[in-house]
Short mmCIF file of C-alpha atoms in Angstrom, two decimals:
data_model
loop_
_atom_site.label_atom_id
_atom_site.label_comp_id
_atom_site.label_asym_id
_atom_site.label_seq_id
_atom_site.Cartn_x
_atom_site.Cartn_y
_atom_site.Cartn_z
CA MET N 95 -91.37 -43.66 11.65
CA ASP N 96 -93.24 -43.21 8.36
CA VAL N 97 -91.59 -41.25 5.55
CA LEU N 98 -93.98 -38.55 4.28
CA MET N 99 -91.76 -36.70 1.77
CA THR N 100 -89.55 -38.89 -0.42
CA ARG N 101 -87.93 -36.04 -2.38
CA CYS N 102 -87.21 -33.17 0.00
CA ALA N 103 -84.51 -30.66 0.85
CA GLY N 104 -83.41 -28.62 3.84
CA LEU N 105 -81.93 -25.15 3.46
CA ASP N 106 -79.73 -23.55 6.10
CA VAL N 107 -79.87 -19.87 5.10
CA HIS N 108 -77.27 -17.31 6.17
CA ALA N 109 -76.46 -13.77 5.07
CA GLU N 110 -73.82 -14.83 2.53
CA THR N 111 -74.32 -18.57 2.01
CA ILE N 112 -77.03 -21.19 1.76
CA VAL N 113 -76.29 -24.81 2.65
CA ALA N 114 -78.72 -27.10 0.83
CA CYS N 115 -79.17 -30.79 1.58
CA VAL N 116 -81.38 -33.05 -0.55
CA MET N 117 -82.79 -36.36 0.69
CA ILE N 118 -84.28 -38.75 -1.84
CA GLY N 119 -85.65 -42.23 -1.20
CA GLU N 120 -88.55 -44.15 0.30
CA GLN N 121 -86.46 -46.29 2.64
CA ASP N 122 -83.72 -45.11 5.02
CA ASP N 123 -81.33 -47.84 3.85
CA GLU N 124 -81.67 -46.60 0.25
CA LEU N 125 -81.50 -42.91 1.11
CA PHE N 126 -79.62 -40.59 -1.26
CA ILE N 127 -78.16 -37.51 0.45
CA GLU N 128 -76.25 -34.69 -1.21
CA THR N 129 -75.20 -31.37 0.28
CA GLU N 130 -73.98 -28.27 -1.53
CA THR N 131 -73.28 -24.67 -0.55
CA PHE N 132 -74.45 -21.71 -2.63
CA PRO N 133 -73.72 -17.97 -2.32
CA THR N 134 -76.77 -15.75 -1.81
CA LEU N 135 -76.41 -13.62 -4.96
CA THR N 136 -79.46 -13.73 -7.19
CA LYS N 137 -77.72 -15.66 -9.96
CA ASP N 138 -76.71 -18.28 -7.38
CA LEU N 139 -80.27 -18.55 -6.09
CA PHE N 140 -81.38 -19.45 -9.61
CA ARG N 141 -78.53 -21.98 -9.73
CA LEU N 142 -79.90 -23.40 -6.47
CA LEU N 143 -83.34 -23.59 -8.09
CA LYS N 144 -81.93 -25.51 -11.06
CA TRP N 145 -79.98 -27.84 -8.74
CA LEU N 146 -83.11 -28.68 -6.77
CA GLU N 147 -85.13 -29.23 -9.95
CA ASN N 148 -82.47 -31.56 -11.35
CA HIS N 149 -82.85 -33.70 -8.22
CA GLY N 150 -86.63 -33.75 -8.64
CA ILE N 151 -87.24 -32.10 -5.27
CA THR N 152 -90.89 -31.44 -4.40
CA HIS N 153 -90.74 -30.16 -0.81
CA ILE N 154 -88.33 -27.70 0.86
CA ALA N 155 -87.93 -26.50 4.44
CA MET N 156 -85.89 -23.62 5.85
CA GLU N 157 -85.73 -21.52 9.00
CA SER N 158 -87.40 -18.13 9.26
CA THR N 159 -84.23 -16.38 10.40
CA GLY N 160 -84.25 -12.57 10.14
CA VAL N 161 -84.99 -11.46 6.58
CA TYR N 162 -82.44 -13.72 4.88
CA TRP N 163 -85.11 -16.29 3.95
CA LYS N 164 -87.23 -13.80 1.99
CA PRO N 165 -85.25 -13.55 -1.30
CA VAL N 166 -84.82 -17.33 -1.28
CA TYR N 167 -88.54 -17.84 -0.69
CA ASN N 168 -89.49 -15.31 -3.39
CA ILE N 169 -87.52 -17.20 -6.05
CA LEU N 170 -88.45 -20.75 -5.03
CA GLU N 171 -92.09 -20.39 -3.98
CA ASP N 172 -93.56 -21.01 -7.45
CA TYR N 173 -91.62 -24.24 -7.96
CA PHE N 174 -91.75 -26.14 -4.65
CA ASP N 175 -93.90 -26.73 -1.60
CA ILE N 176 -91.98 -24.62 0.93
CA THR N 177 -92.19 -25.00 4.68
CA LEU N 178 -90.98 -21.97 6.59
CA ALA N 179 -90.09 -23.20 10.05
CA ASN N 180 -89.80 -21.48 13.40
CA ALA N 181 -86.07 -21.74 14.16
CA GLN N 182 -86.64 -22.19 17.89
CA ARG N 183 -88.99 -25.13 17.41
CA ILE N 184 -86.60 -26.92 15.05
CA LYS N 185 -83.67 -26.62 17.44
CA ASN N 186 -85.75 -27.81 20.38
CA VAL N 187 -86.71 -31.10 18.73
CA PRO N 188 -85.15 -33.82 20.91
CA GLY N 189 -82.64 -36.26 19.46
CA ARG N 190 -80.58 -33.85 17.39
CA LYS N 191 -77.04 -35.09 16.84
CA THR N 192 -74.15 -32.67 17.06
CA ASP N 193 -72.49 -34.17 13.98
CA VAL N 194 -75.54 -33.57 11.79
CA SER N 195 -75.43 -30.34 9.78
CA ASP N 196 -78.30 -27.89 10.11
CA ALA N 197 -79.40 -28.37 6.49
CA GLU N 198 -79.41 -32.16 6.82
CA TRP N 199 -81.29 -31.97 10.10
CA ILE N 200 -83.96 -29.71 8.58
CA ALA N 201 -84.31 -32.07 5.60
CA LYS N 202 -84.63 -35.07 7.93
CA LEU N 203 -87.35 -33.40 10.01
CA LEU N 204 -89.22 -32.44 6.84
CA ARG N 205 -88.89 -35.98 5.49
CA TYR N 206 -90.82 -37.32 8.48
CA GLY N 207 -93.31 -34.46 8.60
CA LEU N 208 -92.03 -33.09 11.89
CA ILE N 209 -91.92 -29.42 10.89
CA GLU N 210 -94.96 -27.22 11.39
CA LYS N 211 -95.43 -24.63 8.67
CA SER N 212 -95.30 -20.96 9.55
CA PHE N 213 -97.94 -18.73 7.99
CA VAL N 214 -96.61 -17.05 4.84
CA PRO N 215 -99.32 -15.06 3.00
CA PRO N 216 -99.45 -14.70 -0.82
CA GLU N 217 -97.17 -12.15 -2.47
CA ASP N 218 -99.79 -9.40 -2.84
CA ILE N 219 -100.71 -9.72 0.85
CA ARG N 220 -97.01 -9.55 1.76
CA ASN N 221 -96.73 -6.38 -0.35
CA LEU N 222 -99.79 -4.95 1.37
CA ARG N 223 -98.22 -5.73 4.76
CA ASP N 224 -95.03 -3.88 3.78
CA LEU N 225 -97.08 -0.87 2.72
CA THR N 226 -99.32 -0.71 5.81
CA ARG N 227 -96.35 -1.08 8.15
CA LEU N 228 -94.41 1.63 6.28
CA ARG N 229 -97.46 3.91 6.42
CA LYS N 230 -97.62 3.38 10.18
CA LYS N 231 -93.95 4.31 10.49
CA TRP N 232 -94.37 7.48 8.42
CA ILE N 233 -97.46 8.47 10.41
CA GLY N 234 -95.39 8.05 13.57
CA HIS N 235 -92.73 10.39 12.15
CA LEU N 236 -95.50 12.80 11.10
CA THR N 237 -96.89 12.88 14.63
CA SER N 238 -93.40 13.46 16.05
CA GLU N 239 -92.86 16.46 13.79
CA LYS N 240 -96.24 17.94 14.70
CA ASN N 241 -95.45 17.55 18.40
CA ARG N 242 -92.08 19.18 17.81
CA ILE N 243 -93.77 22.24 16.29
CA LEU N 244 -96.23 22.43 19.20
CA LYS N 245 -93.32 22.27 21.63
CA VAL N 246 -91.52 25.17 19.93
CA LEU N 247 -94.76 27.20 19.94
CA GLU N 248 -95.20 26.58 23.65
CA CYS N 249 -91.60 27.62 24.30
CA SER N 250 -92.31 30.92 22.54
CA ASN N 251 -95.62 31.30 24.44
CA VAL N 252 -97.79 30.90 21.34
CA LYS N 253 -100.94 29.30 22.80
CA LEU N 254 -102.70 28.36 19.55
CA ASN N 255 -102.99 24.73 20.70
CA SER N 256 -105.10 25.86 23.66
CA VAL N 257 -107.63 27.65 21.45
CA ILE N 258 -107.85 25.42 18.34
CA SER N 259 -108.51 21.71 18.80
CA ASP N 260 -106.51 20.77 15.67
CA VAL N 261 -103.59 23.07 14.99
CA PHE N 262 -102.86 21.11 11.80
CA GLY N 263 -106.37 21.34 10.41
CA VAL N 264 -107.27 23.64 7.50
CA SER N 265 -107.48 26.85 9.54
CA GLY N 266 -104.54 25.96 11.76
CA ARG N 267 -102.31 25.29 8.76
CA LYS N 268 -103.16 28.67 7.25
CA LEU N 269 -102.31 30.39 10.53
CA LEU N 270 -99.04 28.45 10.87
CA SER N 271 -98.08 29.34 7.30
CA LYS N 272 -98.60 33.02 8.07
CA LEU N 273 -96.64 32.66 11.30
CA ILE N 274 -93.71 30.96 9.58
CA GLN N 275 -93.72 33.43 6.70
CA ASN N 276 -93.99 36.67 8.69
CA GLY N 277 -93.00 35.72 12.21
CA TYR N 278 -96.34 37.06 13.50
CA VAL N 279 -100.07 36.88 12.70
CA ASP N 280 -102.29 39.97 13.01
CA SER N 281 -106.06 40.11 13.36
CA ILE N 282 -106.58 40.56 9.60
CA ASP N 283 -104.60 37.39 8.85
CA VAL N 284 -106.64 35.55 11.47
CA GLU N 285 -109.93 36.67 9.94
CA ILE N 286 -108.82 35.55 6.48
CA SER N 287 -107.51 32.19 7.68
CA ILE N 288 -110.21 30.86 9.98
CA HIS N 289 -113.46 29.29 8.73
CA GLY N 290 -117.03 30.03 9.81
CA ARG N 291 -117.25 27.92 12.95
CA MET N 292 -114.20 29.66 14.40
CA LYS N 293 -115.28 33.22 13.72
CA HIS N 294 -116.48 33.69 17.30
CA LYS N 295 -112.94 32.78 18.49
CA LYS N 296 -111.26 35.42 16.35
CA GLN N 297 -110.00 37.55 19.26
CA MET N 298 -108.93 34.53 21.32
CA ILE N 299 -106.97 33.13 18.36
CA THR N 300 -105.34 36.50 17.72
CA ASP N 301 -104.30 36.78 21.36
CA SER N 302 -103.00 33.19 21.44
CA LEU N 303 -100.71 33.89 18.47
CA PHE N 304 -98.97 36.76 20.23
CA GLY N 305 -95.72 35.27 21.50
CA THR N 306 -91.97 35.70 21.50
CA LEU N 307 -90.97 33.76 18.38
CA ASN N 308 -87.40 34.51 17.35
CA ASP N 309 -85.49 33.63 14.14
CA HIS N 310 -84.13 30.42 15.64
CA GLN N 311 -87.56 29.13 16.62
CA ILE N 312 -89.04 30.08 13.25
CA PHE N 313 -86.21 28.14 11.57
CA LEU N 314 -86.97 25.07 13.69
CA ILE N 315 -90.67 25.26 12.84
CA LYS N 316 -89.87 25.61 9.11
CA GLN N 317 -87.69 22.49 9.22
CA SER N 318 -90.45 20.43 10.82
CA TRP N 319 -93.07 21.94 8.51
CA GLN N 320 -91.12 20.96 5.39
CA HIS N 321 -90.71 17.47 6.76
CA ILE N 322 -94.45 17.25 7.45
CA VAL N 323 -95.28 18.23 3.86
CA TYR N 324 -92.82 15.64 2.54
CA LEU N 325 -94.14 12.88 4.83
CA GLU N 326 -97.73 13.63 3.83
CA SER N 327 -96.70 13.25 0.19
CA LEU N 328 -95.10 9.88 0.93
CA ILE N 329 -98.14 8.67 2.87
CA SER N 330 -100.41 9.73 0.00
CA GLN N 331 -98.33 7.68 -2.46
CA ILE N 332 -98.39 4.66 -0.15
CA GLU N 333 -102.18 4.89 0.21
CA GLU N 334 -102.57 4.91 -3.57
CA ARG N 335 -100.66 1.63 -3.80
CA ILE N 336 -102.67 0.18 -0.91
CA ASP N 337 -105.92 1.08 -2.70
CA GLU N 338 -104.62 -0.60 -5.85
CA ILE N 339 -104.02 -3.89 -4.00
CA LEU N 340 -107.34 -3.69 -2.14
CA LYS N 341 -109.22 -3.63 -5.45
CA ASN N 342 -108.78 -7.42 -5.45
CA TYR N 343 -110.31 -7.67 -1.96
CA LYS N 344 -113.40 -5.46 -2.21
CA GLU N 345 -115.69 -8.06 -0.68
CA GLU N 346 -113.38 -8.65 2.29
CA VAL N 347 -112.95 -4.90 2.87
CA GLU N 348 -116.71 -4.30 2.78
CA LEU N 349 -117.22 -7.16 5.25
CA LEU N 350 -114.63 -5.75 7.65
CA LEU N 351 -116.19 -2.28 7.42
CA THR N 352 -119.41 -3.69 8.92
CA ILE N 353 -117.52 -4.20 12.21
CA PRO N 354 -118.08 -1.21 14.55
CA GLY N 355 -114.94 0.91 14.83
CA ILE N 356 -113.25 -0.54 11.73
CA LYS N 357 -112.44 1.99 9.04
CA LYS N 358 -110.72 1.57 5.69
CA ASP N 359 -107.17 1.92 7.05
CA SER N 360 -107.86 -0.63 9.79
CA ALA N 361 -109.40 -3.03 7.27
CA ALA N 362 -106.26 -2.81 5.13
CA ILE N 363 -104.09 -3.58 8.17
CA ILE N 364 -106.22 -6.60 9.15
CA ILE N 365 -106.04 -8.07 5.64
CA ALA N 366 -102.30 -7.37 5.49
CA GLU N 367 -101.58 -9.11 8.79
CA ILE N 368 -103.81 -12.20 8.62
CA GLY N 369 -104.67 -12.51 4.93
CA VAL N 370 -108.10 -13.54 3.69
CA ASN N 371 -107.83 -17.33 3.83
CA MET N 372 -108.86 -18.33 7.34
CA GLU N 373 -108.35 -22.05 6.69
CA GLN N 374 -104.76 -21.62 7.87
CA PHE N 375 -106.10 -20.89 11.39
CA PRO N 376 -107.87 -24.01 12.73
CA THR N 377 -109.53 -22.08 15.58
CA SER N 378 -110.07 -18.53 16.75
CA GLN N 379 -107.42 -19.18 19.41
CA HIS N 380 -104.85 -19.88 16.69
CA LEU N 381 -105.77 -16.61 14.98
CA ALA N 382 -105.54 -14.67 18.25
CA SER N 383 -102.17 -16.25 18.97
CA TRP N 384 -100.90 -15.23 15.54
#
């Protein structure tokens, strides 16, 4: 079997330790192998970097296990060609010997070019992915809190949701604020709070707000309301950072926006998940699989 990488290393990454094995040499009978274990503290990762550089390593492979690989990858990515491998595929390669350590086995597979690279986007795309996924999580929490408020309103027979399509729109928020503050909303408050298109529903809205809210239910609504305000603030901050990253991908965003149904938020998610370099996907089937 032909040797493709003559100066390579395999890393077996765990939560507290990293086992590194270097393999150097063009011929198997002249192969130099050295294995060393490093803690996973940042200072030790830089010591690992120096150790690999001293051996003249050019290519590295490690398993994509959990999140343990990420700090290692972040420190080493600018210095070596790193192959992030699917752990299941490495372990399923036939011929593995039980007396061969994981790090040595990974290095041996890399040496012969038997490890397929996993897709790891550039750092700014990885940051964008973190932000879009966190935004999705916060939006999920935001929706849960809104549903919780609607549930309490229904329990107290406040039927605002049946009259207004969006209880958390501009008019709905004003009415909810009055309801939380006073425990009731009269016709004057309704007239002040609703905008022009809802004026013809004034009496219906007033009637829908007449319920049996007690102190306990008002307290529950206030808790959810405060959480909603806080979550909206967090989401706004996240979107500012997303916009900052997307400044470098204006052309890609504009191209995605030409697709029917794709808005700015969706475009950011697409770029975050697949990147902008499509050369890493040989076919559309590969992209769909990813």
